[in-house]
Amino acid sequence: MNKLLSDHMRNMQDCLDTSDEAQRTMLATATVSICNAMLTPASDSAYNRPAVVAIEIRQFIAANLDLAGLGVEIICARFGLSRTPVYALFEADGGVMTYIRNRRLARAMRMLSGSEEGPPRVSGVAYACGYENLKSFSKAFHARYGVNPRDVGTSHRVDAHRESGATLMSWMKDL
């Protein structure tokens, strides 16, 4: 299994530069499946469906951060789940809406610091991250980072990279 994962990672590194978004999504799914197979204890099934669904939900949230109505109802409808397993999935993150808010604010930090392409104006960033008004965005952003969105510059790229690492750790704990 270790050889399979190392071969896959080497081959994936060669493919990333030339792949399009759809291909990168398929590569990510394959990587998650290999990691899941490698890290799942022998006492578990060979294919840990709950862990894969948890990652698929997180990917869905990441892809739809711009939807102002993104929440439990949309997630439950999309994945055919009741509220209970969705709430349980995000309990360690402080709840579903806390997870979504933190991902939105992390994306906003990346956009404002220039780590991720996006609208140059604070209002454009707020709307691109699913906020319906600038006031609620600014208040949430300041509460999270201690700085107003309009004051963020390239000096905050370290914070943006730290948020990317937090997202990865959140995903990996479900493997």
PDB file of C-alpha atoms in Angstrom:
ATOM      1  CA  MET A   1       0.000   0.000   0.000  1.00  0.00           C
ATOM      2  CA  ASN A   2       2.889   2.351   0.779  1.00  0.00           C
ATOM      3  CA  LYS A   3       4.378   1.736  -2.664  1.00  0.00           C
ATOM      4  CA  LEU A   4       1.015   2.407  -4.308  1.00  0.00           C
ATOM      5  CA  LEU A   5       0.638   5.703  -2.445  1.00  0.00           C
ATOM      6  CA  SER A   6       4.193   6.843  -3.161  1.00  0.00           C
ATOM      7  CA  ASP A   7       3.853   5.969  -6.866  1.00  0.00           C
ATOM      8  CA  HIS A   8       0.535   7.760  -7.020  1.00  0.00           C
ATOM      9  CA  MET A   9       1.936  10.897  -5.352  1.00  0.00           C
ATOM     10  CA  ARG A  10       4.929  11.009  -7.721  1.00  0.00           C
ATOM     11  CA  ASN A  11       2.705  10.560 -10.765  1.00  0.00           C
ATOM     12  CA  MET A  12       0.201  13.078  -9.474  1.00  0.00           C
ATOM     13  CA  GLN A  13       2.935  15.679  -9.041  1.00  0.00           C
ATOM     14  CA  ASP A  14       3.783  15.291 -12.735  1.00  0.00           C
ATOM     15  CA  CYS A  15       0.114  15.617 -13.741  1.00  0.00           C
ATOM     16  CA  LEU A  16      -0.951  18.620 -11.665  1.00  0.00           C
ATOM     17  CA  ASP A  17       0.595  21.294 -13.856  1.00  0.00           C
ATOM     18  CA  THR A  18      -1.076  20.049 -17.019  1.00  0.00           C
ATOM     19  CA  SER A  19      -4.454  18.992 -15.602  1.00  0.00           C
ATOM     20  CA  ASP A  20      -7.656  20.995 -15.704  1.00  0.00           C
ATOM     21  CA  GLU A  21     -10.058  21.546 -12.792  1.00  0.00           C
ATOM     22  CA  ALA A  22     -12.136  18.411 -13.479  1.00  0.00           C
ATOM     23  CA  GLN A  23      -9.018  16.250 -13.697  1.00  0.00           C
ATOM     24  CA  ARG A  24      -7.640  17.720 -10.446  1.00  0.00           C
ATOM     25  CA  THR A  25     -10.937  16.884  -8.740  1.00  0.00           C
ATOM     26  CA  MET A  26     -10.664  13.278  -9.921  1.00  0.00           C
ATOM     27  CA  LEU A  27      -7.019  13.140  -8.778  1.00  0.00           C
ATOM     28  CA  ALA A  28      -8.030  14.439  -5.350  1.00  0.00           C
ATOM     29  CA  THR A  29     -10.776  11.812  -5.066  1.00  0.00           C
ATOM     30  CA  ALA A  30      -8.337   9.053  -6.031  1.00  0.00           C
ATOM     31  CA  THR A  31      -5.769  10.315  -3.524  1.00  0.00           C
ATOM     32  CA  VAL A  32      -8.338  10.420  -0.737  1.00  0.00           C
ATOM     33  CA  SER A  33      -9.431   6.878  -1.573  1.00  0.00           C
ATOM     34  CA  ILE A  34      -5.852   5.576  -1.512  1.00  0.00           C
ATOM     35  CA  CYS A  35      -5.116   7.371   1.772  1.00  0.00           C
ATOM     36  CA  ASN A  36      -8.361   6.079   3.226  1.00  0.00           C
ATOM     37  CA  ALA A  37      -7.500   2.502   2.223  1.00  0.00           C
ATOM     38  CA  MET A  38      -4.030   2.886   3.677  1.00  0.00           C
ATOM     39  CA  LEU A  39      -5.048   4.507   6.960  1.00  0.00           C
ATOM     40  CA  THR A  40      -8.233   2.557   7.714  1.00  0.00           C
ATOM     41  CA  PRO A  41      -7.631   0.021  10.502  1.00  0.00           C
ATOM     42  CA  ALA A  42      -7.967  -3.644   9.565  1.00  0.00           C
ATOM     43  CA  SER A  43     -11.005  -3.907  11.832  1.00  0.00           C
ATOM     44  CA  ASP A  44     -12.868  -1.431   9.614  1.00  0.00           C
ATOM     45  CA  SER A  45     -14.258  -2.200   6.218  1.00  0.00           C
ATOM     46  CA  ALA A  46     -11.956  -1.934   3.242  1.00  0.00           C
ATOM     47  CA  TYR A  47     -13.874   1.113   2.064  1.00  0.00           C
ATOM     48  CA  ASN A  48     -14.760   3.561   4.818  1.00  0.00           C
ATOM     49  CA  ARG A  49     -17.856   5.166   3.297  1.00  0.00           C
ATOM     50  CA  PRO A  50     -18.561   7.605   6.183  1.00  0.00           C
ATOM     51  CA  ALA A  51     -15.067   9.092   5.888  1.00  0.00           C
ATOM     52  CA  VAL A  52     -15.413   9.475   2.127  1.00  0.00           C
ATOM     53  CA  VAL A  53     -18.834  11.132   2.509  1.00  0.00           C
ATOM     54  CA  ALA A  54     -17.371  13.475   5.136  1.00  0.00           C
ATOM     55  CA  ILE A  55     -14.664  14.546   2.704  1.00  0.00           C
ATOM     56  CA  GLU A  56     -17.171  14.874  -0.141  1.00  0.00           C
ATOM     57  CA  ILE A  57     -19.291  17.153   2.057  1.00  0.00           C
ATOM     58  CA  ARG A  58     -16.262  19.300   2.875  1.00  0.00           C
ATOM     59  CA  GLN A  59     -15.396  19.475  -0.841  1.00  0.00           C
ATOM     60  CA  PHE A  60     -18.983  20.480  -1.615  1.00  0.00           C
ATOM     61  CA  ILE A  61     -18.816  23.248   0.986  1.00  0.00           C
ATOM     62  CA  ALA A  62     -15.476  24.481  -0.388  1.00  0.00           C
ATOM     63  CA  ALA A  63     -16.886  24.577  -3.917  1.00  0.00           C
ATOM     64  CA  ASN A  64     -20.046  26.424  -2.872  1.00  0.00           C
ATOM     65  CA  LEU A  65     -18.809  29.031  -0.383  1.00  0.00           C
ATOM     66  CA  ASP A  66     -20.260  31.755  -2.581  1.00  0.00           C
ATOM     67  CA  LEU A  67     -23.839  30.529  -1.989  1.00  0.00           C
ATOM     68  CA  ALA A  68     -25.371  32.802   0.629  1.00  0.00           C
ATOM     69  CA  GLY A  69     -27.888  30.094   1.617  1.00  0.00           C
ATOM     70  CA  LEU A  70     -25.285  27.361   2.080  1.00  0.00           C
ATOM     71  CA  GLY A  71     -26.202  25.504   5.234  1.00  0.00           C
ATOM     72  CA  VAL A  72     -27.445  22.287   6.771  1.00  0.00           C
ATOM     73  CA  GLU A  73     -30.561  22.080   4.587  1.00  0.00           C
ATOM     74  CA  ILE A  74     -28.638  22.264   1.329  1.00  0.00           C
ATOM     75  CA  ILE A  75     -26.034  19.759   2.544  1.00  0.00           C
ATOM     76  CA  CYS A  76     -28.689  17.310   3.744  1.00  0.00           C
ATOM     77  CA  ALA A  77     -30.584  17.572   0.453  1.00  0.00           C
ATOM     78  CA  ARG A  78     -27.447  17.191  -1.662  1.00  0.00           C
ATOM     79  CA  PHE A  79     -26.153  14.111   0.171  1.00  0.00           C
ATOM     80  CA  GLY A  80     -29.448  12.498   1.193  1.00  0.00           C
ATOM     81  CA  LEU A  81     -28.662  12.715   4.896  1.00  0.00           C
ATOM     82  CA  SER A  82     -30.654  13.765   7.915  1.00  0.00           C
ATOM     83  CA  ARG A  83     -29.432  16.580  10.138  1.00  0.00           C
ATOM     84  CA  THR A  84     -28.079  14.286  12.871  1.00  0.00           C
ATOM     85  CA  PRO A  85     -25.118  12.793  10.948  1.00  0.00           C
ATOM     86  CA  VAL A  86     -24.278  16.188   9.444  1.00  0.00           C
ATOM     87  CA  TYR A  87     -24.266  17.801  12.884  1.00  0.00           C
ATOM     88  CA  ALA A  88     -22.145  14.936  14.247  1.00  0.00           C
ATOM     89  CA  LEU A  89     -19.665  15.329  11.402  1.00  0.00           C
ATOM     90  CA  PHE A  90     -18.980  18.981  12.262  1.00  0.00           C
ATOM     91  CA  GLU A  91     -19.250  18.742  16.044  1.00  0.00           C
ATOM     92  CA  ALA A  92     -15.462  18.976  16.516  1.00  0.00           C
ATOM     93  CA  ASP A  93     -15.420  22.082  14.292  1.00  0.00           C
ATOM     94  CA  GLY A  94     -17.969  23.894  16.449  1.00  0.00           C
ATOM     95  CA  GLY A  95     -20.918  23.032  14.215  1.00  0.00           C
ATOM     96  CA  VAL A  96     -21.805  23.169  10.546  1.00  0.00           C
ATOM     97  CA  MET A  97     -22.322  26.910  10.337  1.00  0.00           C
ATOM     98  CA  THR A  98     -19.134  27.619  12.275  1.00  0.00           C
ATOM     99  CA  TYR A  99     -17.228  25.404   9.844  1.00  0.00           C
ATOM    100  CA  ILE A 100     -18.783  27.179   6.844  1.00  0.00           C
ATOM    101  CA  ARG A 101     -18.127  30.622   8.336  1.00  0.00           C
ATOM    102  CA  ASN A 102     -14.496  29.733   9.062  1.00  0.00           C
ATOM    103  CA  ARG A 103     -13.978  28.415   5.524  1.00  0.00           C
ATOM    104  CA  ARG A 104     -15.551  31.584   4.079  1.00  0.00           C
ATOM    105  CA  LEU A 105     -13.374  33.817   6.208  1.00  0.00           C
ATOM    106  CA  ALA A 106     -10.260  31.785   5.359  1.00  0.00           C
ATOM    107  CA  ARG A 107     -11.045  32.175   1.661  1.00  0.00           C
ATOM    108  CA  ALA A 108     -11.605  35.902   2.173  1.00  0.00           C
ATOM    109  CA  MET A 109      -8.215  36.173   3.902  1.00  0.00           C
ATOM    110  CA  ARG A 110      -6.547  34.392   0.981  1.00  0.00           C
ATOM    111  CA  MET A 111      -8.284  36.665  -1.527  1.00  0.00           C
ATOM    112  CA  LEU A 112      -7.553  39.889   0.369  1.00  0.00           C
ATOM    113  CA  SER A 113      -3.898  38.985   0.971  1.00  0.00           C
ATOM    114  CA  GLY A 114      -3.368  38.164  -2.690  1.00  0.00           C
ATOM    115  CA  SER A 115      -2.790  34.431  -2.062  1.00  0.00           C
ATOM    116  CA  GLU A 116      -5.864  33.583  -4.141  1.00  0.00           C
ATOM    117  CA  GLU A 117      -7.267  35.400  -7.108  1.00  0.00           C
ATOM    118  CA  GLY A 118     -10.456  37.274  -6.525  1.00  0.00           C
ATOM    119  CA  PRO A 119     -12.151  40.639  -6.563  1.00  0.00           C
ATOM    120  CA  PRO A 120      -9.820  43.437  -5.396  1.00  0.00           C
ATOM    121  CA  ARG A 121     -12.577  45.257  -3.504  1.00  0.00           C
ATOM    122  CA  VAL A 122     -13.663  44.213  -0.020  1.00  0.00           C
ATOM    123  CA  SER A 123     -17.314  44.193  -1.088  1.00  0.00           C
ATOM    124  CA  GLY A 124     -16.481  41.878  -4.008  1.00  0.00           C
ATOM    125  CA  VAL A 125     -14.650  39.523  -1.655  1.00  0.00           C
ATOM    126  CA  ALA A 126     -17.581  39.548   0.779  1.00  0.00           C
ATOM    127  CA  TYR A 127     -20.072  38.591  -1.940  1.00  0.00           C
ATOM    128  CA  ALA A 128     -17.696  36.011  -3.445  1.00  0.00           C
ATOM    129  CA  CYS A 129     -17.477  34.371  -0.014  1.00  0.00           C
ATOM    130  CA  GLY A 130     -21.240  34.106   0.455  1.00  0.00           C
ATOM    131  CA  TYR A 131     -21.941  37.165   2.568  1.00  0.00           C
ATOM    132  CA  GLU A 132     -25.037  39.123   1.641  1.00  0.00           C
ATOM    133  CA  ASN A 133     -23.862  42.406   3.145  1.00  0.00           C
ATOM    134  CA  LEU A 134     -20.557  44.087   3.799  1.00  0.00           C
ATOM    135  CA  LYS A 135     -21.300  44.950   7.433  1.00  0.00           C
ATOM    136  CA  SER A 136     -21.793  41.347   8.577  1.00  0.00           C
ATOM    137  CA  PHE A 137     -18.712  40.276   6.609  1.00  0.00           C
ATOM    138  CA  SER A 138     -16.521  42.995   8.124  1.00  0.00           C
ATOM    139  CA  LYS A 139     -17.745  42.207  11.634  1.00  0.00           C
ATOM    140  CA  ALA A 140     -17.106  38.447  11.258  1.00  0.00           C
ATOM    141  CA  PHE A 141     -13.711  39.031   9.614  1.00  0.00           C
ATOM    142  CA  HIS A 142     -12.573  41.406  12.360  1.00  0.00           C
ATOM    143  CA  ALA A 143     -13.776  39.014  15.065  1.00  0.00           C
ATOM    144  CA  ARG A 144     -11.803  36.149  13.479  1.00  0.00           C
ATOM    145  CA  TYR A 145      -8.556  37.930  12.560  1.00  0.00           C
ATOM    146  CA  GLY A 146      -8.499  41.109  14.654  1.00  0.00           C
ATOM    147  CA  VAL A 147      -8.054  43.270  11.569  1.00  0.00           C
ATOM    148  CA  ASN A 148     -10.491  45.021   9.281  1.00  0.00           C
ATOM    149  CA  PRO A 149     -10.761  43.502   5.794  1.00  0.00           C
ATOM    150  CA  ARG A 150      -9.769  46.789   4.144  1.00  0.00           C
ATOM    151  CA  ASP A 151      -6.465  46.729   6.092  1.00  0.00           C
ATOM    152  CA  VAL A 152      -5.364  43.306   4.860  1.00  0.00           C
ATOM    153  CA  GLY A 153      -2.458  43.284   2.469  1.00  0.00           C
ATOM    154  CA  THR A 154       0.287  41.011   1.259  1.00  0.00           C
ATOM    155  CA  SER A 155       1.803  41.058   4.767  1.00  0.00           C
ATOM    156  CA  HIS A 156      -1.093  38.810   5.851  1.00  0.00           C
ATOM    157  CA  ARG A 157      -0.180  35.957   3.483  1.00  0.00           C
ATOM    158  CA  VAL A 158       1.203  33.960   6.418  1.00  0.00           C
ATOM    159  CA  ASP A 159      -2.261  34.041   8.009  1.00  0.00           C
ATOM    160  CA  ALA A 160      -3.788  32.930   4.724  1.00  0.00           C
ATOM    161  CA  HIS A 161      -1.407  29.951   4.453  1.00  0.00           C
ATOM    162  CA  ARG A 162      -2.081  29.024   8.091  1.00  0.00           C
ATOM    163  CA  GLU A 163      -5.806  28.894   7.279  1.00  0.00           C
ATOM    164  CA  SER A 164      -5.115  26.571   4.336  1.00  0.00           C
ATOM    165  CA  GLY A 165      -3.284  24.222   6.704  1.00  0.00           C
ATOM    166  CA  ALA A 166      -6.208  24.294   9.125  1.00  0.00           C
ATOM    167  CA  THR A 167      -8.551  23.284   6.313  1.00  0.00           C
ATOM    168  CA  LEU A 168      -6.330  20.352   5.376  1.00  0.00           C
ATOM    169  CA  MET A 169      -6.137  19.175   8.988  1.00  0.00           C
ATOM    170  CA  SER A 170      -9.920  19.377   9.274  1.00  0.00           C
ATOM    171  CA  TRP A 171     -10.247  17.108   6.249  1.00  0.00           C
ATOM    172  CA  MET A 172      -7.584  14.643   7.351  1.00  0.00           C
ATOM    173  CA  LYS A 173      -9.045  14.004  10.769  1.00  0.00           C
ATOM    174  CA  ASP A 174     -11.983  12.276   9.090  1.00  0.00           C
ATOM    175  CA  LEU A 175      -9.811   9.765   7.251  1.00  0.00           C
TER     176      LEU A 175
END
